[in-house]
Amino acid sequence: MRDVTSLENGTPRKTGESRLALGGICKTRRHKTGTYRASISDQHPGLQERNLQVWLGEIDENTFHNIDDPNSERREKNIFVGLTNLGATCYVNTFLQVWFHNLELRRSLYKCQNSRAQEHNIDSDYEPQSICEHLQYLFALLQNSNRKYIDPSGLVKALGLDTGQQQDAQEFSNLFLSLLEETLSKEKNPNLQNLIQQQFCGQFFYVTICNQCGRSSTLPSRFYELELNIQGHKNLTECITEFLKEEKLDGENRYFCENCQSKQNATRRIRLHSLPPTLNLQLMRFVFDRQTGLKKKLNTFINFPEQLDMEPFLERKLDQKCVYELSAVLIHRGISAYSGHYIAHVKDALTGDWYKFNDEEIEKMEGKKLQLGIEEDIAETGKTQSRKPKCSKGYHCSRNAYMLVYKLQEEESSDSLRTNVEVPSFLQKLVDQDNHKFEEWCMEMANMRKLSVDKGRAKHEEVKELYDLLPAKDGEPYEFIPLDWLKKWLDDSTATKEIDSSIFLCSHGKLHPDKMGEIKRVSLQAAKLLYERYGGGPRLDGSSLCRDCVSERCRVLRLKKQLDEDYKEISNLVKRMPSSEGYWVGKASLRSWRQLALEQLEEDDDESRHSNGQTNGQGPHTNNKFGLDVSGGAEDETETFNEDIICNHGGLSILEAERKLVSTEVWTKLREYFPKAPEFPHIQEPCRQCLTLEQEEKDNEAVSKMMALDQKNQLLNLFHEKNRPTLIKWPQGTDRLYIVPLFFVEEWRKFIRRPTKSSPVSNVGNSLLLCPHGGFMFTYDSLINGEAQHIALLWPNEWEVISRLFIVDKPIVIHCVRQTTPDSSTTLYTTQPDLCWECRESFLFQQQRDLREYTQATVYIRKVIEDKMTAKDGTPELNACSSEAEEEREELPKVDGDKDPDFSQSQDGAKRMKLNDSCEASAATTSGTSMIKSGGIRRSTRHRKLRGEKALIVSANQTLKELKIQIMHAFSVAPFDQNLSIDGKGLTDDSATLGSLGVIPECIICLKADEPVTDYAAMDDAYQVRMPEEGFKGTGLLGH
C-alpha cells in the first residue's frame, strides 16, 4: 500500500472499491487544485452558500440572537390593555373587558374597602383574596399598566375555573354578577351595596287575566338581562316584541284563578316596568336540541340598531329616558355550541371609538364606527350558505353576536368627574410596582440581546480572519477538522464547544478510513488557531490514517466477491449425483451457508468500522486459500454452521432426514469459510447414547399405552361419561359419593386418549377443593345450583380403583342420610371433611365484591319495542364473534394411527352426550375446560348475543349518564329517550355509578326508546362531547 492519503478528502467511491476488490488498494489521488471555497462547494455546496457567504458579508445583528424585542410587549399609545388567554378562557376575557368599560361600575369598585392593598409592602408580591380585590387590581392594571396585555390567572384561579374547558358565556355572566352582587352587599358603604342592581337590574310584571271572570293578577319580577329568542326573527325589534307578546294558558297549562277557585283558561303577558342604565340583551343562540340531548348554535342573522328606543315597549310612559346607545357587542365565532372563540367589540365611553378585544390583541376601529368584519365568516357548506342581509345606516347585522350591551343615552356633560375614572393611590402603588417589574424585565432582555450581538460580532470578525487561512494548499502541512464542528462554528453565533475528533478513531486509535467524509482538511496554521481558541482533540493529520483498517476493508471486499463465485460452484456440485463417500452436512446449514458466511463478513466489516478493542486486521479466516488469519471473530460462526446435526452429547445426530452427504470437493470449499465447523465423514457412526435413549423412549411409550389401556378398562364408564351419578336425583343403592376435581378427570382422559403425547396422571389433588384450614368449600345447595361445574362425582367402586391407581392427598365424600319418622321423612346431606363456614363466607363476599368493582367489563344492551323483545331475539346471531367459538373449542392435536374407536369427538371438540343423560349431567357436571385456580374459582360467564343486541365496555365507577352516552352512539337514541332496566328494575339515577345500581359484568340491560332518532345529521355535536357537561359545578361561582 503505497498511498493512503488519496482518501483524505472523502470516502472512497465505488470505482475505488472495485480496485480494492480486485487486489489493490486505491492508488489514485484526487488533488484539490481550487481554493477552500471550491473544495467546500464540491462536497457540501450548501455549506458555502448558507454559511460562508453570510459570514463574509454584512450581517444583520438580529441573526445573532433569538430574543424578541421587549418593546413588542409594551402597551401602545391610545390602545387599551389586553388579557392573556389561559387556554379556553376567552369567554371570561370578553366580559372582563365589557365590565371594565362600564365607567360607573369601575369607579364604584375602586371605592371598595381594601385594607390588604392599602397596607401592602411593595417588597413582596400583592395577592388579592376576595372577588372585589381581584377586580380592583385587574381594572387598575387594565387602566394604567405599561404592558400590552396582563395575566388574569389570579381571578380565574380564585373562581376555580377550568382553563382547558370552554364554558357557557351567558351562564358565566349571570353567575359572576350574582356573586359580585352578594359580595358588594357586605360593604359598609351603602352606595356600593346595591351597585349591581343600580347598574343592571330592571323590573317587569307577569300580568295574567282569567278568561272566565276577567280577574287580572300581577307578579313583579327583576331582571339583569332580557333573554330574547332569535329563531324565526330578522331584527331586534321582532325579538323584543315576541318576548312581550301575549301567551295563552290552556289545557294542562291552565291557570288557577283565586277568584274562580279553579283552573281556568287565561292569557299571560310581560309588561316592562323599569329599565336599568345598562341594558343587557341576550340573543339566545345556544338552544337545547331535544333530538340529541345537547346544545346547538343558531347561526341566524339578526339586525340591531346603534340607537335603541325602548319607549314603545314600556307599558306606561315614564319620566325616565328610554333611548339607549349600543356600547358593546359580544361575538362567538364557530358553528358549534361546544367549540369556537369569543371576542368583544366595545365602545370607549370617553372618546366614542370602537375597539375589538381579542384576548391579547386589541384593534382600534377606524372612523369611530363598529366594524364586525371577519367575525361573521364561519365555515359553511355550499348548500347552507346564507347571504348577509343589507343594513340601513345606523344598523348592524350579525349571525355570531350573542349579547348586545346598550347604555342609556345621556346629555353631554363637561363634568370631568362623571367621565374620568381615577385609579386610587393604593391601587396605583401596586400598578407602579408591576410596571417597575416590567421595565426591569425589558432592561434584562435588552442586555441579553446586546450581549448576544457583541458575541456574534466577535464571531463574525473571527470567521473573516480565519477564512483566508483555512485552505490547505498542495504540498503544505494540513490537519483534519470535524465537518459537523465546522458547520456549527459557522452556524452558531454563540460559544462553540471544543473540537472532538475521538469519534473518528478506529479500534487501533487512528483515523478510520470510513470517516473521511465526515472531516475537512484545513491548513496547519488554521488548525493551530482553532485548537488554541476552542481546545479539544486528538489532532489528526495525513499520517493518522489507519493502514490496518484499510487492509481489512480490502480483505472483506475480496471475500465478498469470491463468495458469489463459490456459491454458484457449490450449488452446481451439490445438484450432481451424490457419491457413497464424503462428509455429512446439516441440510439447514447447507441451505443457509451463503447467508451465514455473508453475515460473518459483515460482522468483520462492522468490527472494522467501530472501536471494539480488537485488532481489526485479525479476521476469522486463518489457513484458508487467501492466506488470511481467522483467529478473531469466527467463534460465533462455528457455533452455527453444521451444528444442526450435532446431538446433545456432541456426536452425530441420529436423524438422517436432517443431514446430507456431500462430496469431498464441496466440503473442502465450505471449510475455507468455516474452518472450525464440526466434521463428520461418511463412516462416522451416529451417537450411541442417542440411539439408546431412542430405544428407551419407544419402550416407555409402549408402557404408557399399556398403562392407559389398563386404567381405561378399569374406569370405562368414567372415561365415556356413562352412568354418571348426579346430586339432583340421588342414585339408589348407595349413601355416599366421592368428589374429585374436574380438572383431574379431564387431564386423565387426555392421557388415556393419547398416552404417547400426554403425561400420565399420578395424583388426584383434592386440596384444590379445600380451604387453607382443610375444610370443604361447597355446600350441597351450591353444587346443585351451578358450582358442580368444578367437580366430578365418582361411584364408591370407582373411588376404590382411583385410590389404588393414584396418590390421593385428601378424600372428599358427600353422604346422603335419610331420617324417617312416623309423620315425615327428611334427607340430610353432609360432607367429609366438613364445610368451612368462615372460608365459605369470605369466598362469597369476595365474589360479590368482584361483581361490584370491575373495569373494562362487557355488558349487553338489548333493545325492546313496546315491552317486547325485538323480532327473532331468541335466535343467536349467526355472525357471533370467533373468539367466543374459540373459547368453547378444546383444541386437540391429531395423531395418526392413534385413534381410540371407543371415543367419538365432535368437530368443535365438545364431548357428545346421550340425549337422555344430558339434563341430569348438566346438573352435576359440565363438559367445559374450566380450571380451579388458587385464590378463587372462575365462573362460566359466556353469553350468546342475540339479534338487536350490542356489547359495550364499561366500568363499575362509570355513571349511568356516561353509559347512556355510549348507548346513544350505539343505537342513535338520545339519553333522555332511553328507558333502561335490569330484570324489570328501572335504572333512573343518572349520577349513580353502575356498580351501585347492580350492573354486573355480562348482564343484560334492556333498552326501551320513547321515540327513535332518525336524523343522524342532527347528532353532529354529540360526537364532539365525550363526557356529560358539568358547567360551573365545583367552581367558586357556585360557592364550590
XYZ file of N, CA and C in Angstrom, residues 516-654:
417
model
N -13.633 9.507 6.560
C -13.014 10.582 5.795
C -14.039 11.581 5.268
N -15.268 11.106 5.004
C -16.290 12.018 4.503
C -16.864 12.924 5.569
N -16.491 12.701 6.835
C -17.043 13.490 7.930
C -16.032 14.482 8.498
N -14.875 14.605 7.847
C -13.860 15.554 8.298
C -13.445 16.433 7.130
N -12.784 17.545 7.447
C -12.368 18.502 6.429
C -10.909 18.834 6.604
N -10.196 18.885 5.482
C -8.770 19.215 5.520
C -8.614 20.732 5.559
N -7.860 21.214 6.550
C -7.579 22.645 6.668
C -6.074 22.811 6.842
N -5.622 24.037 6.661
C -4.191 24.305 6.789
C -3.735 24.135 8.237
N -2.473 23.847 8.404
C -1.922 23.633 9.741
C -2.057 24.897 10.583
N -1.876 26.070 9.960
C -1.971 27.333 10.688
C -3.395 27.572 11.187
N -4.415 27.273 10.336
C -5.801 27.443 10.753
C -6.164 26.467 11.864
N -5.701 25.207 11.723
C -5.990 24.214 12.756
C -5.372 24.624 14.085
N -4.163 25.185 14.033
C -3.495 25.605 15.262
C -4.289 26.694 15.973
N -4.799 27.674 15.201
C -5.571 28.757 15.801
C -6.891 28.242 16.390
N -7.553 27.320 15.683
C -8.829 26.789 16.164
C -8.648 26.000 17.449
N -7.610 25.175 17.522
C -7.369 24.392 18.730
C -6.947 25.291 19.894
N -6.207 26.376 19.587
C -5.808 27.296 20.659
C -7.026 27.993 21.262
N -8.007 28.329 20.408
C -9.167 29.082 20.890
C -10.255 28.191 21.491
N -10.413 26.983 20.948
C -11.528 26.144 21.375
C -11.084 24.863 22.062
N -9.829 24.466 21.916
C -9.342 23.268 22.564
C -9.907 22.001 21.938
N -9.628 20.870 22.595
C -10.140 19.592 22.123
C -9.049 18.704 21.571
N -9.436 17.714 20.802
C -8.504 16.757 20.225
C -9.146 15.396 20.086
N -8.372 14.363 19.704
C -6.963 14.423 19.291
C -6.816 15.077 17.911
N -5.641 15.621 17.673
C -5.372 16.284 16.393
C -4.965 15.241 15.363
N -5.559 15.351 14.168
C -5.360 14.361 13.113
C -4.740 15.030 11.892
N -3.753 14.328 11.295
C -3.146 14.818 10.044
C -3.062 13.671 9.060
N -2.301 13.846 7.975
C -2.235 12.833 6.932
C -1.652 11.511 7.384
N -0.816 11.519 8.415
C -0.198 10.279 8.890
C -1.099 9.513 9.850
N -2.283 10.066 10.180
C -3.160 9.433 11.173
C -4.025 8.330 10.587
N -4.117 8.225 9.239
C -4.978 7.215 8.625
C -4.500 5.806 8.964
N -5.404 4.931 9.381
C -5.063 3.581 9.835
C -4.861 2.648 8.636
N -3.665 2.128 8.458
C -3.378 1.217 7.358
C -4.007 -0.162 7.609
N -4.062 -0.588 8.878
C -4.661 -1.892 9.183
C -6.130 -1.928 8.774
N -6.879 -0.855 9.067
C -8.294 -0.820 8.702
C -8.486 -0.804 7.197
N -7.591 -0.135 6.486
C -7.681 -0.128 5.022
C -7.456 -1.540 4.492
N -6.471 -2.244 5.057
C -6.215 -3.620 4.630
C -7.416 -4.521 4.915
N -8.036 -4.354 6.079
C -9.203 -5.154 6.429
C -10.350 -4.911 5.451
N -10.550 -3.658 5.080
C -11.606 -3.351 4.113
C -11.335 -4.047 2.782
N -10.100 -4.055 2.363
C -9.739 -4.737 1.109
C -10.028 -6.239 1.205
N -9.657 -6.833 2.353
C -9.899 -8.266 2.523
C -11.383 -8.592 2.454
N -12.194 -7.824 3.125
C -13.629 -8.081 3.147
C -14.223 -7.943 1.745
N -13.797 -6.943 1.010
C -14.318 -6.736 -0.343
C -13.954 -7.909 -1.260
N -12.716 -8.405 -1.120
C -12.293 -9.538 -1.955
C -13.095 -10.792 -1.629
N -13.290 -11.046 -0.315
C -14.025 -12.243 0.072
C -15.488 -12.173 -0.368
N -16.086 -10.980 -0.304
C -17.473 -10.850 -0.761
C -17.606 -11.195 -2.226
N -16.634 -10.786 -3.027
C -16.679 -11.107 -4.445
C -16.452 -12.601 -4.681
N -15.504 -13.213 -3.951
C -15.216 -14.629 -4.108
C -16.385 -15.494 -3.626
N -17.149 -14.982 -2.644
C -18.269 -15.733 -2.089
C -19.321 -16.024 -3.157
N -19.618 -15.080 -3.990
C -20.615 -15.291 -5.042
C -20.183 -16.408 -5.998
N -18.911 -16.422 -6.360
C -18.425 -17.456 -7.274
C -18.467 -18.835 -6.619
N -18.041 -18.911 -5.331
C -18.065 -20.208 -4.642
C -19.492 -20.701 -4.438
N -20.427 -19.792 -4.204
C -21.816 -20.200 -4.005
C -22.363 -20.872 -5.269
N -22.092 -20.305 -6.418
C -22.559 -20.910 -7.661
C -21.919 -22.283 -7.883
N -20.621 -22.382 -7.602
C -19.908 -23.643 -7.839
C -20.406 -24.736 -6.891
N -20.588 -24.384 -5.591
C -21.067 -25.377 -4.630
C -22.483 -25.809 -4.962
N -23.331 -24.873 -5.386
C -24.703 -25.223 -5.752
C -24.720 -26.226 -6.892
N -23.862 -26.041 -7.887
C -23.808 -26.977 -9.015
C -23.281 -28.341 -8.583
N -22.286 -28.359 -7.687
C -21.721 -29.629 -7.239
C -22.733 -30.424 -6.417
N -23.532 -29.736 -5.587
C -24.498 -30.422 -4.743
C -25.605 -31.049 -5.575
N -25.927 -30.437 -6.714
C -27.013 -30.942 -7.556
C -26.626 -32.236 -8.283
N -25.325 -32.506 -8.399
C -24.886 -33.725 -9.081
C -25.265 -34.964 -8.272
N -25.130 -36.128 -8.930
C -25.472 -37.402 -8.285
C -24.586 -37.605 -7.066
N -25.186 -37.801 -5.874
C -24.360 -37.966 -4.665
C -23.548 -39.254 -4.710
N -22.374 -39.183 -4.135
C -21.492 -40.352 -4.087
C -21.658 -41.049 -2.750
N -21.076 -42.240 -2.633
C -21.178 -43.004 -1.380
C -20.151 -42.549 -0.366
N -19.264 -41.657 -0.761
C -18.253 -41.150 0.150
C -18.378 -39.628 0.239
N -17.853 -39.106 1.326
C -17.912 -37.666 1.501
C -18.065 -37.297 2.971
N -18.821 -36.204 3.219
C -18.984 -35.697 4.579
C -20.448 -35.339 4.811
N -20.833 -35.510 6.094
C -22.212 -35.171 6.464
C -22.311 -33.671 6.753
N -23.335 -33.040 6.149
C -23.610 -31.611 6.370
C -25.095 -31.460 6.692
N -25.401 -30.623 7.707
C -26.799 -30.375 8.043
C -27.530 -29.702 6.885
N -28.740 -30.167 6.605
C -29.490 -29.580 5.491
C -29.780 -28.100 5.738
N -30.077 -27.742 6.975
C -30.324 -26.335 7.289
C -29.074 -25.496 7.059
N -27.915 -26.038 7.461
C -26.660 -25.328 7.230
C -26.358 -25.210 5.754
N -26.647 -26.264 5.005
C -26.361 -26.252 3.572
C -27.243 -25.238 2.842
N -28.477 -25.093 3.326
C -29.370 -24.135 2.674
C -28.957 -22.690 2.959
N -28.380 -22.434 4.112
C -28.119 -21.049 4.511
C -26.640 -20.726 4.640
N -25.752 -21.583 4.052
C -24.338 -21.347 4.286
C -23.868 -20.020 3.695
N -24.425 -19.641 2.545
C -24.001 -18.377 1.930
C -24.386 -17.187 2.809
N -25.607 -17.233 3.365
C -26.041 -16.141 4.232
C -25.202 -16.090 5.506
N -24.865 -17.280 6.057
C -24.041 -17.316 7.258
C -22.657 -16.729 6.991
N -22.072 -17.092 5.848
C -20.752 -16.573 5.511
C -20.802 -15.065 5.276
N -21.874 -14.610 4.611
C -22.010 -13.179 4.342
C -22.194 -12.393 5.637
N -22.981 -12.944 6.565
C -23.175 -12.273 7.845
C -21.867 -12.172 8.605
N -21.055 -13.209 8.505
C -19.772 -13.175 9.187
C -18.871 -12.097 8.590
N -18.899 -12.000 7.266
C -18.099 -10.955 6.617
C -18.608 -9.568 7.009
N -19.939 -9.431 7.111
C -20.494 -8.138 7.514
C -20.107 -7.807 8.957
N -20.075 -8.836 9.814
C -19.631 -8.607 11.190
C -18.176 -8.163 11.222
N -17.353 -8.816 10.390
C -15.948 -8.409 10.326
C -15.825 -6.976 9.833
N -16.665 -6.648 8.830
C -16.638 -5.295 8.280
C -17.125 -4.293 9.325
N -18.147 -4.687 10.084
C -18.684 -3.803 11.116
C -17.671 -3.603 12.227
N -16.935 -4.668 12.569
C -15.897 -4.544 13.588
C -14.824 -3.563 13.154
N -14.577 -3.543 11.849
C -13.563 -2.616 11.360
C -14.068 -1.177 11.350
N -15.405 -0.990 11.395
C -15.981 0.361 11.375
C -16.104 0.953 12.773
N -16.087 0.124 13.812
C -16.313 0.613 15.168
C -15.146 0.237 16.068
N -14.966 0.991 17.084
C -13.911 0.705 18.064
C -14.422 -0.342 19.033
N -13.820 -1.517 19.004
C -14.277 -2.589 19.880
C -13.158 -3.205 20.694
N -11.976 -2.595 20.668
C -10.891 -3.107 21.496
C -10.141 -4.268 20.893
N -10.532 -4.723 19.651
C -9.836 -5.821 18.999
C -9.051 -5.281 17.809
N -8.109 -6.034 17.364
C -7.332 -5.645 16.188
C -8.114 -6.036 14.952
N -8.549 -5.028 14.201
C -9.420 -5.309 13.068
C -8.737 -6.124 11.990
N -7.410 -6.084 11.918
C -6.729 -6.831 10.872
C -6.737 -8.319 11.085
N -7.066 -8.786 12.313
C -7.079 -10.220 12.590
C -8.466 -10.758 12.335
N -8.703 -11.252 11.155
C -10.019 -11.742 10.770
C -10.199 -13.195 11.078
N -11.348 -13.779 10.673
C -11.710 -15.143 11.047
C -11.324 -16.198 10.030
N -10.270 -15.975 9.229
C -10.034 -16.906 8.112
C -8.591 -17.372 8.030
N -8.064 -17.856 9.095
C -6.725 -18.428 9.081
C -6.728 -19.746 8.303
N -5.666 -20.029 7.622
C -5.462 -21.287 6.898
C -6.416 -21.475 5.726
N -7.045 -20.411 5.264
C -7.863 -20.585 4.064
C -7.037 -20.256 2.847
N -7.671 -20.351 1.678
C -6.879 -20.272 0.465
C -6.385 -18.851 0.191
N -6.891 -17.847 0.966
C -6.413 -16.481 0.763
C -5.253 -16.167 1.678
N -4.889 -17.110 2.545
C -3.758 -16.919 3.428
C -3.978 -15.877 4.503
N -5.292 -15.645 4.920
C -5.586 -14.636 5.930
C -5.876 -15.305 7.264
N -5.681 -14.556 8.331
C -5.859 -15.080 9.685
C -7.339 -15.184 10.033
N -7.715 -16.168 10.864
C -9.112 -16.381 11.247
C -9.278 -16.443 12.756
N -8.376 -15.868 13.489
C -8.398 -16.042 14.939
C -9.376 -15.124 15.656
N -9.951 -14.132 14.962
C -10.734 -13.111 15.660
C -12.177 -13.448 15.891
N -13.039 -13.256 14.869
C -14.481 -13.279 15.100
C -15.198 -14.473 14.583
N -14.532 -15.632 14.429
C -15.187 -16.793 13.835
C -15.892 -17.665 14.849
N -15.768 -17.366 16.136
C -16.351 -18.259 17.135
C -17.866 -18.335 17.002
N -18.510 -17.212 16.743
C -19.961 -17.227 16.605
C -20.392 -18.059 15.417
N -19.577 -17.990 14.326
C -19.963 -18.715 13.131
C -19.807 -20.222 13.315
N -18.722 -20.666 13.972
C -18.518 -22.101 14.175
C -19.568 -22.679 15.114
N -20.250 -21.809 15.851
C -21.303 -22.306 16.721
C -22.601 -22.548 15.968
N -22.666 -22.140 14.734
C -23.908 -22.285 13.975
C -23.773 -23.251 12.800
N -22.758 -23.068 11.943
C -22.680 -23.892 10.742
C -22.390 -25.354 11.108
N -23.219 -26.237 10.581
C -23.123 -27.702 10.730
C -23.387 -28.181 12.151
N -23.742 -27.278 13.050
C -24.069 -27.724 14.394
C -25.516 -28.186 14.502
N -26.279 -28.059 13.408
C -27.652 -28.550 13.423
C -27.714 -30.070 13.370
N -26.560 -30.753 13.121
C -26.555 -32.223 13.136
C -25.736 -32.761 14.304
N -25.475 -31.894 15.280
C -24.783 -32.330 16.489
C -25.827 -32.585 17.563
N -25.760 -33.734 18.209
C -26.713 -34.059 19.273
C -26.257 -33.415 20.569
N -27.031 -33.619 21.632
C -26.698 -33.027 22.916
C -25.424 -33.588 23.526
N -25.030 -34.755 23.028
C -23.822 -35.382 23.576
C -22.588 -35.066 22.754
N -22.721 -34.207 21.726
C -21.584 -33.829 20.900
C -21.311 -34.777 19.750
N -22.130 -35.794 19.546
C -21.927 -36.731 18.446
C -22.821 -36.411 17.257
N -22.790 -37.293 16.266
C -23.593 -37.126 15.066
C -25.050 -37.453 15.369
N -25.948 -36.586 14.927
C -27.374 -36.776 15.178
C -27.867 -38.065 14.536
N -28.840 -38.712 15.185
C -29.393 -39.963 14.650
C -30.485 -39.687 13.616
